[in-house]
Tab-separated table of C-alpha atoms in Angstrom:
chain	number	residue	atom	x	y	z
A	265	MET	CA	47.170	104.889	87.567
A	266	THR	CA	45.277	107.571	84.784
A	267	VAL	CA	46.177	107.795	81.274
A	268	LYS	CA	48.550	110.658	81.351
A	269	ALA	CA	49.922	108.793	84.103
A	270	ASN	CA	50.367	106.072	82.536
A	271	LYS	CA	51.679	107.503	79.053
A	272	ARG	CA	54.486	109.521	80.756
A	273	MET	CA	55.980	106.668	82.315
A	274	LYS	CA	55.957	105.032	79.732
A	275	ASN	CA	58.141	107.591	77.638
A	276	SER	CA	60.285	107.825	80.855
A	277	THR	CA	61.155	104.438	81.119
A	278	PHE	CA	61.881	104.532	76.652
A	279	ARG	CA	64.276	107.450	77.093
A	280	THR	CA	66.324	106.017	80.147
A	281	ILE	CA	66.625	102.357	78.212
A	282	SER	CA	67.983	104.630	75.117
A	283	TYR	CA	69.945	106.480	76.842
A	284	LEU	CA	71.813	103.596	78.180
A	285	LYS	CA	72.060	102.029	75.156
A	286	THR	CA	73.653	105.606	74.159
A	287	ARG	CA	75.946	104.804	77.189
A	288	LYS	CA	77.156	101.873	76.730
A	289	LYS	CA	78.024	101.905	73.074
A	290	THR	CA	79.970	105.037	73.640
A	291	TYR	CA	81.549	103.241	77.057
A	292	LEU	CA	82.659	100.100	74.531
A	293	CYS	CA	83.958	102.411	71.978
A	294	ARG	CA	85.819	104.018	74.016
A	295	GLN	CA	86.543	100.743	75.839
A	296	LYS	CA	88.194	99.160	72.477
A	297	ASP	CA	89.993	102.532	71.470
A	298	ASN	CA	91.575	103.061	74.740
A	299	ASN	CA	93.316	99.038	74.712
A	300	ILE	CA	95.160	99.973	71.628
A	301	ASN	CA	97.567	102.660	73.549
A	302	MET	CA	97.267	101.182	76.794
A	303	LYS	CA	100.007	99.872	78.417
A	304	LYS	CA	101.098	98.029	81.322
A	305	ILE	CA	101.671	99.776	84.384
A	306	PRO	CA	104.836	98.907	86.069
A	307	SER	CA	103.334	97.985	89.194
A	308	PHE	CA	101.663	95.362	87.244
A	309	THR	CA	104.996	94.285	86.047
A	310	ILE	CA	106.575	93.004	89.495
A	311	ASP	CA	106.501	89.042	90.202
A	312	HIS	CA	103.823	88.668	92.584
A	313	LEU	CA	104.553	85.042	93.113
A	314	ARG	CA	107.808	85.472	94.006
A	315	LEU	CA	106.850	88.868	96.053
A	316	LEU	CA	107.892	88.082	99.956
A	317	ARG	CA	106.900	90.679	103.312
A	318	GLY	CA	109.047	93.840	102.588
A	319	ILE	CA	109.606	97.773	101.823
A	320	TYR	CA	109.848	98.285	98.507
A	321	VAL	CA	110.792	101.544	96.320
A	322	SER	CA	107.848	101.233	93.325
A	323	ARG	CA	108.721	103.836	91.680
A	324	LYS	CA	110.251	107.469	91.763
A	325	ASP	CA	108.627	111.076	90.333
A	326	GLN	CA	110.017	114.376	89.453
A	327	ILE	CA	107.293	116.858	90.365
A	328	GLY	CA	109.092	120.175	90.293
A	329	THR	CA	112.374	120.351	91.265
A	330	HIS	CA	111.037	117.180	94.201
A	331	THR	CA	111.503	114.235	94.473
A	332	VAL	CA	108.832	111.492	95.686
A	333	THR	CA	109.516	108.400	96.575
A	334	THR	CA	106.853	105.932	96.372
A	335	PHE	CA	107.451	102.365	98.286
A	336	ASP	CA	105.318	98.770	98.746
A	337	ILE	CA	104.861	98.028	102.380
A	338	ARG	CA	104.042	94.663	101.754
A	339	MET	CA	102.402	92.860	104.872
A	340	LYS	CA	102.035	89.753	102.940
A	341	GLU	CA	103.246	87.629	100.038
A	342	PRO	CA	100.728	87.747	97.322
A	343	ASN	CA	98.598	84.605	95.997
A	344	ARG	CA	100.128	82.595	98.453
A	345	GLN	CA	98.765	84.274	102.281
A	346	PRO	CA	95.978	85.330	103.062
A	347	ALA	CA	94.995	89.224	102.266
A	348	LEU	CA	94.892	91.000	105.435
A	349	SER	CA	91.127	91.616	106.519
A	350	PRO	CA	89.804	95.452	104.893
A	351	SER	CA	88.705	96.287	108.275
A	352	ALA	CA	92.361	95.888	109.990
A	353	LEU	CA	93.880	97.263	107.001
A	354	HIS	CA	91.623	100.081	107.691
A	355	CYS	CA	92.542	100.434	111.081
A	356	ILE	CA	96.031	100.744	110.255
A	357	GLU	CA	95.603	102.692	108.005
A	358	HIS	CA	94.196	105.343	110.092
A	359	LEU	CA	96.796	104.875	112.533
A	360	ALA	CA	100.071	104.939	110.725
A	361	ALA	CA	98.739	107.633	108.989
A	362	THR	CA	97.642	109.317	111.811
A	363	PHE	CA	101.798	108.621	113.350
A	364	LEU	CA	103.538	109.262	110.346
A	365	ARG	CA	101.857	113.133	110.115
A	366	ASN	CA	102.556	113.598	113.187
A	367	HIS	CA	106.546	111.742	113.874
A	368	PRO	CA	108.540	114.636	114.549
A	369	VAL	CA	111.515	113.949	111.977
A	370	TRP	CA	109.624	112.924	109.294
A	371	LYS	CA	106.618	114.614	109.303
A	372	ASP	CA	106.218	117.489	106.691
A	373	SER	CA	107.953	114.735	104.279
A	374	ILE	CA	105.055	112.674	104.763
A	375	ILE	CA	102.622	112.793	101.615
A	376	TYR	CA	100.066	109.747	101.430
A	377	TRP	CA	99.856	106.494	103.257
A	378	GLY	CA	96.997	104.349	101.971
A	379	PRO	CA	96.017	100.484	101.392
A	380	MET	CA	96.477	98.615	98.822
A	381	GLY	CA	92.787	97.238	96.360
A	382	CYS	CA	94.579	93.265	96.757
A	383	LEU	CA	94.440	94.056	100.467
A	384	THR	CA	98.233	92.737	100.930
A	385	GLY	CA	100.013	96.471	102.043
A	386	ASN	CA	100.002	99.953	101.531
A	387	TYR	CA	101.426	102.254	99.730
A	388	LEU	CA	103.742	105.556	101.305
A	389	LEU	CA	104.535	108.441	99.493
A	390	VAL	CA	107.182	110.494	100.922
A	391	LYS	CA	108.900	113.795	99.917
A	392	GLY	CA	113.038	113.374	98.317
A	393	ASP	CA	114.794	110.519	97.083
A	394	HIS	CA	115.092	107.899	99.265
A	395	THR	CA	115.796	104.004	99.351
A	396	SER	CA	113.352	101.184	101.535
A	397	LYS	CA	117.054	101.440	104.104
A	398	ASP	CA	115.796	105.180	104.827
A	399	ILE	CA	112.799	103.808	106.102
A	400	LEU	CA	112.915	101.286	107.822
A	401	PRO	CA	113.770	102.783	111.718
A	402	LEU	CA	110.625	104.942	110.326
A	403	MET	CA	108.355	101.324	109.961
A	404	GLN	CA	109.783	99.581	112.385
A	405	GLU	CA	108.487	102.659	114.835
A	406	THR	CA	105.292	102.962	112.741
A	407	PHE	CA	104.142	99.238	113.241
A	408	THR	CA	105.258	98.793	117.017
A	409	PHE	CA	103.086	101.897	117.346
A	410	ILE	CA	100.091	100.220	115.995
A	411	ALA	CA	101.169	96.732	117.855
A	412	ASN	CA	101.250	99.102	121.047
A	413	PHE	CA	97.817	101.523	120.494
A	414	GLU	CA	95.351	101.663	123.145
A	415	GLY	CA	92.539	103.279	123.167
A	416	GLU	CA	89.982	104.576	120.280
A	417	VAL	CA	91.070	104.688	116.976
A	418	PRO	CA	92.308	108.426	115.659
A	419	GLY	CA	88.930	109.386	113.496
A	420	GLN	CA	86.689	106.442	113.653
A	421	THR	CA	83.544	108.514	114.260
A	422	ALA	CA	80.645	108.556	111.377
A	423	LYS	CA	81.891	112.476	111.421
A	424	ASP	CA	85.686	111.409	110.251
A	425	CYS	CA	85.238	108.694	108.349
A	426	GLY	CA	83.534	107.344	105.827
A	427	ASN	CA	83.262	103.865	106.785
A	428	TYR	CA	83.826	104.208	110.395
A	429	LEU	CA	82.339	100.915	111.210
A	430	LEU	CA	84.921	99.171	108.938
A	431	MET	CA	87.841	98.606	112.216
A	432	ASN	CA	89.421	96.050	114.295
A	433	LEU	CA	91.690	97.505	116.503
A	434	PRO	CA	92.817	93.830	117.652
A	435	GLU	CA	93.480	91.843	114.126
A	436	ALA	CA	95.175	95.546	112.980
A	437	LYS	CA	97.339	94.975	116.527
A	438	TRP	CA	97.902	91.056	115.814
A	439	GLU	CA	98.831	91.974	111.964
A	440	ALA	CA	101.442	94.340	112.854
A	441	LYS	CA	102.764	92.392	115.808
A	442	GLN	CA	103.654	89.629	112.636
A	443	TYR	CA	104.899	92.341	110.387
A	444	LEU	CA	106.979	93.583	112.908
A	445	ALA	CA	108.209	90.512	114.435
A	446	GLU	CA	108.884	88.433	111.279
A	447	VAL	CA	109.485	91.422	108.557
A	448	LEU	CA	111.022	94.607	110.020
A	449	ASN	CA	113.223	93.512	112.527
A	450	ASN	CA	114.473	90.653	111.156
A	451	ILE	CA	114.921	92.561	107.476
A	452	THR	CA	117.331	90.530	104.432
A	453	GLU	CA	118.138	92.367	100.978
A	454	LYS	CA	115.160	90.256	99.360
A	455	ASN	CA	112.989	91.861	102.078
A	456	LEU	CA	113.627	95.570	100.353
A	457	ILE	CA	114.294	94.735	96.607
A	458	TYR	CA	111.649	93.813	94.049
A	459	PRO	CA	112.492	90.160	92.333
A	460	GLU	CA	113.900	90.315	89.134
């Protein structure tokens, strides 16, 4: 390495370190300022120690003249049962989203289906003002579809999905069968309304 190249590399490294130190200070200042005004979001106020598997209304939002209902499709008891594996949940996501967006009655009302970061269930966003009981038949259909699914998972290609190898169809089917048999087909009020 020439003396000039060595000097350029040192200057570049110095600038990078200075930039990172400045960014860290800025981030810490912003973080400190934000903590003063940050309120706990409603989903973090649910007592997860008492939460059962089920279908819950997580929130309702007004968007223009429309109501959007967010459902908590809870497949595991938080902190008491093993969480879903990422590969099973990812497979459930592909199958459920495809099924719901093609449903003959509900397809125009489905906004979003996606996994929870805690790996204990999914969120479903639906256009309209709905209750948990309103979508129980739809969830029974959805999880029956997943439990009985055969063939290639929709969107499980490198072109269609950002992590297409993270899929486990047999495990997804097993989880869907468990949720269907133990929860959806034996649902009670405790599985439809958040604990107080």
